[in-house]
Amino acid sequence: MTLIYDEPERFAQSALEGFCDINAHLVHPVRGGAVRATQTPEGKVALVIGGGSGHYPAFGGYVGIGLADATVAGDVFASPSTESVARICRQAHRGGGIVLGFGNYAGDVLNFGAAATRLRGEGIDVRVLAVTDDVASAPKETPELRRGVAGDVPVFKIAGAAAEAGMTLDEVERLARLANARTQSFGIAFSGCTLPGADAPLFTVEKGSVAVGLGIHGEPGIRDETSMSAKALADLLVDPLLAERPAGANGRVAVLLNGLGATKYEELFVLWTHVARRLRDAGLTLVQPEVGEFVTSLDMAGCSLTITWLDVELEPLWLAPAHGAAFRRGNVEPRAAAPKPVEADADTLSFAAASDASRRDAAKACAIVERLAAVLAEAEDELGRIDAVAGDGDHGQGMRRGSTAAAEGARKALAAGAGAGSLLAHAGDRWADTAGGTSGAIWGLLLRGFGTALGDDAPVNAAAAARAATAGRDAVTTLGRARVGDKTLVDALVPFVETLDAEVKRGARLREAWSRAAEAATRAADETAQLTPRLGRARPLAAKSIGHPDAGAVSLALCARTVGEALNAG
Amino acid sequence: MTLIYDEPERFAQSALEGFCDINAHLVHPVRGGAVRATQTPEGKVALVIGGGSGHYPAFGGYVGIGLADATVAGDVFASPSTESVARICRQAHRGGGIVLGFGNYAGDVLNFGAAATRLRGEGIDVRVLAVTDDVASAPKETPELRRGVAGDVPVFKIAGAAAEAGMTLDEVERLARLANARTQSFGIAFSGCTLPGADAPLFTVEKGSVAVGLGIHGEPGIRDETSMSAKALADLLVDPLLAERPAGANGRVAVLLNGLGATKYEELFVLWTHVARRLRDAGLTLVQPEVGEFVTSLDMAGCSLTITWLDVELEPLWLAPAHGAAFRRGNVEPRAAAPKPVEADADTLSFAAASDASRRDAAKACAIVERLAAVLAEAEDELGRIDAVAGDGDHGQGMRRGSTAAAEGARKALAAGAGAGSLLAHAGDRWADTAGGTSGAIWGLLLRGFGTALGDDAPVNAAAAARAATAGRDAVTTLGRARVGDKTLVDALVPFVETLDAEVKRGARLREAWSRAAEAATRAADETAQLTPRLGRARPLAAKSIGHPDAGAVSLALCARTVGEALNAG
């Protein structure tokens, strides 16, 4: 149970402050994260890692020489915003390009991916590396569907060592991907963790049971077993990993036995006696194995075993000196302190020149975004109630906060002379950065995709709107992993875009086409009640949502109708 | 809850094995503990630390260059045996003498103290350092009654640095005592820990409450408070420590915010933001403060704050490089590996020359010890039941195991030609080493004290027995802290010795005097039912013992009667 906090919603931020204070010799705090406090050579590839909070030492404990250059920290178990990722990347960049490392979760894939897109637009070469080590989450044949758990540590350690050695961005990326491909983990849980401010654990495991293959946010396991001896538990952890041995492996492995929080060191040492014996009996050589707490999940009880199948390239990188708050190896030569980073004040807005027509459309677009914010503020409680069936009930709050910030951003963009496209793109950024989480990221991608396709030149007409909607959808589905039928916003977005496109193609005017598309989205949102929930973090709760519509689809349909009404009124 | 183990009684030993395996570059396993795996210069003062298991990183994580030379690990929350302490000290000794560091608990005081006595008898200069940092356990005026908690870490760090710097034994001892005198801790708990194999926590804290000043084995707190914010908790921890500021302190402090197990890093970081602010507002300079898990208590939820008031001598020692499994500071130059220690096989027994009379008495003494073992084996369940009211119910088991080993030792000593005194002293050593814990240590001290006073020369008569019993009692009360009225074995031992002495002085024969003394012990043991339990580890359970006799006093009276019967029969 998480018991020490002030306001629960400030927990992650306050923890980051405390972490940076106590480790002031290693890290400098920046808004939403931390960067190395030591000087880094110009031209070095930067490794920027991150994800939700609640997993310390992941990720702040792995910032340091021979490790990451910076970390971006989201709220507890929630992805950091696109804007945070992009901003901290800019602070960490030394001209050599960036490897962005994170665990393979929908929200992180969206936000780190969107940040990479933004940064590439600014001329920074960014490579995106989603760690996919958890063998319990998807079969061997589809490693790209696997979650990232404690495998983050060897993968980031190896990538950090490659970057520290002065390798090129291509090389660092190649070695990081190689390490990821050769790293697998398998975990078990005895009990769930409790979020700050919550009364009950996020999930529970029956007493006397072991949840096998459970994810670090309570994602579903592959089975429950009755409690067993340490020896039997070692077999259970080792067997699935030995089955992943890559062809041609030389038998030398990095090993990490990781405690999730409430499973303590001495229990891990007891387990290690059996794990080590099993691995050695299998003919493996354990190269500087590690036992401890590396990627936790608040006070969750459980553990995971990670194996990285080393080769002649990976082994020296695994063994290279490193010095972060939570990971030291060998001796790292002291370096000069870096000056404290200067944080940019509120961004001064500047937009590309826009046509008069587009600026007139921008005024209309601004009014529509303001209308959306008003409608979503009114719908906050209702959306929260729908979301609470399957999730943590914060969807209404996120939509209100995001759309309010988007409306404010739209007004500022309008005042700064933005065209319709830039205004909507900027509104999307503000939405994503303020709302955070997965839905914030998705709405950010949707509006930015829509706005970018619209541009700041031609006046908005039916064909342009259909093209823009298609681009917005593509932005969402390219970075997001949801498909139609997964019981997400995509279930409403896809019929909306298809109907809009079809109506426009058969010659309908924008307001008619949009209204019919909004009707299609509403029907599709209602029909999500018939769907079983998609895989993902919220699964243990989401199972309850059968018979209830998806909150993301419902709010998309609501927004589509609101825009339709505004078009018809205007 | 401790959930990973095989046989619960092998938990501590197995954890130690795993710890040594994973840290093979830092420590070599030895029976009952671990020694540095790197070479140590001849003549260096050795720092040997230890105590019960269940507190990792204490104590194994603090073996390494700039820290301790070796650790001795007892069972979970139980002192290591005298023999283990003495044996590992011999392995760690490099000719420069030894500082023996441990937390101030009855069992540790007994066993480390008895080991120091043995080692001094072998010509090794040993200084005993009981850490007494817990301000909640006794007032400022009686620091020697305070328990040792996370203050172990700065005290051992400073002592280890002094020893590593090549200082003399006198200097290392002086600085370690100075550090201890200037180190205070204060802790709180949210929930108890569960021993391996146990179904329920060792103690519980009411939900929504904070136990203020609770010890790391569940010793009583000073009050319960309702849950509070992190900010209020920081005040609660900081205030009692600021009140301990020594006169003339220069305001520079080492600080340690320690999690007890299930209170996780991010909670500690949140708490740290307030703790650091309070300390800085008080004008203090925080010198390389530490936040993390340093002295845990299995999966107990809670934390403690430790302050060491540095001075010009202590500060450089606190900052000196160090490299243990759980504590690294600065860069320590790599050292050559030390060869694996060779463990002595079963001790070959050799005893001082004994008179024929004493050897005849030795045969009688051996028979009496064998009789004791038989009686205690029969009484095991009954003694266990009495102990279970106030303790963990293992007293009968400990007495059986101890006396069985003592009888075996006595037979071997007899076969090796020992006199009566050496035979009983050796039997005592075997009892202590096999039974372990506090009662094992006490019986070891009692028999060794008795046997040493008896000697191997003069035949045993009433006066000699009375003198020997007095010496045995003194050995127990000098190292142990219990006094008459504390509801321990001492409540029966003192009247036994007083009656024996008075009877002998008034001219009674041994068998008569002993029988009357045994009667006095029996009455006294029965009367312990009227006493409230003594302070100590078992207090939360011991409160239940009001109205029940003390198991240690009962078993002492049983042994006294058994010996009396044997004397009368023989």
Coordinates of C-alpha atoms in Angstrom, one line a residue, chain A residues 24 63 71 86 96 113 134 182 188 208 230 262 271 275 279 288 308 311 334 347 357 374 420 450 477 511 524 528 546:
Chain A
A24 CA 22.0 16.2 -7.0
V63 CA 20.4 8.2 -15.6
T71 CA 14.6 10.5 -18.2
A86 CA 10.1 16.3 -26.8
G96 CA 24.5 13.1 -32.2
G113 CA 6.4 8.2 -31.0
D134 CA 8.0 -10.0 -21.4
R182 CA 18.1 -11.2 -27.1
I188 CA 5.0 -13.7 -11.2
G208 CA -2.1 -18.9 -1.5
A230 CA 11.4 -21.3 -3.9
A262 CA 7.3 -6.0 -1.4
L271 CA 15.3 -17.8 -5.0
V275 CA 17.8 -20.0 -10.4
L279 CA 20.9 -21.8 -15.3
Q288 CA 27.8 -10.3 -13.7
T308 CA 20.0 -11.3 -22.0
D311 CA 27.4 -12.1 -27.8
P334 CA 34.6 11.7 -12.3
D347 CA 6.6 29.1 -25.3
A357 CA -8.8 32.5 -46.1
A374 CA -17.7 23.6 -23.1
A420 CA -6.6 27.0 -39.5
F450 CA -5.9 16.9 -39.0
T477 CA -3.7 4.2 -35.9
R511 CA -22.0 20.2 -42.9
A524 CA -20.5 2.7 -33.6
T528 CA -18.9 -0.9 -28.5
I546 CA -18.9 -6.1 -21.3

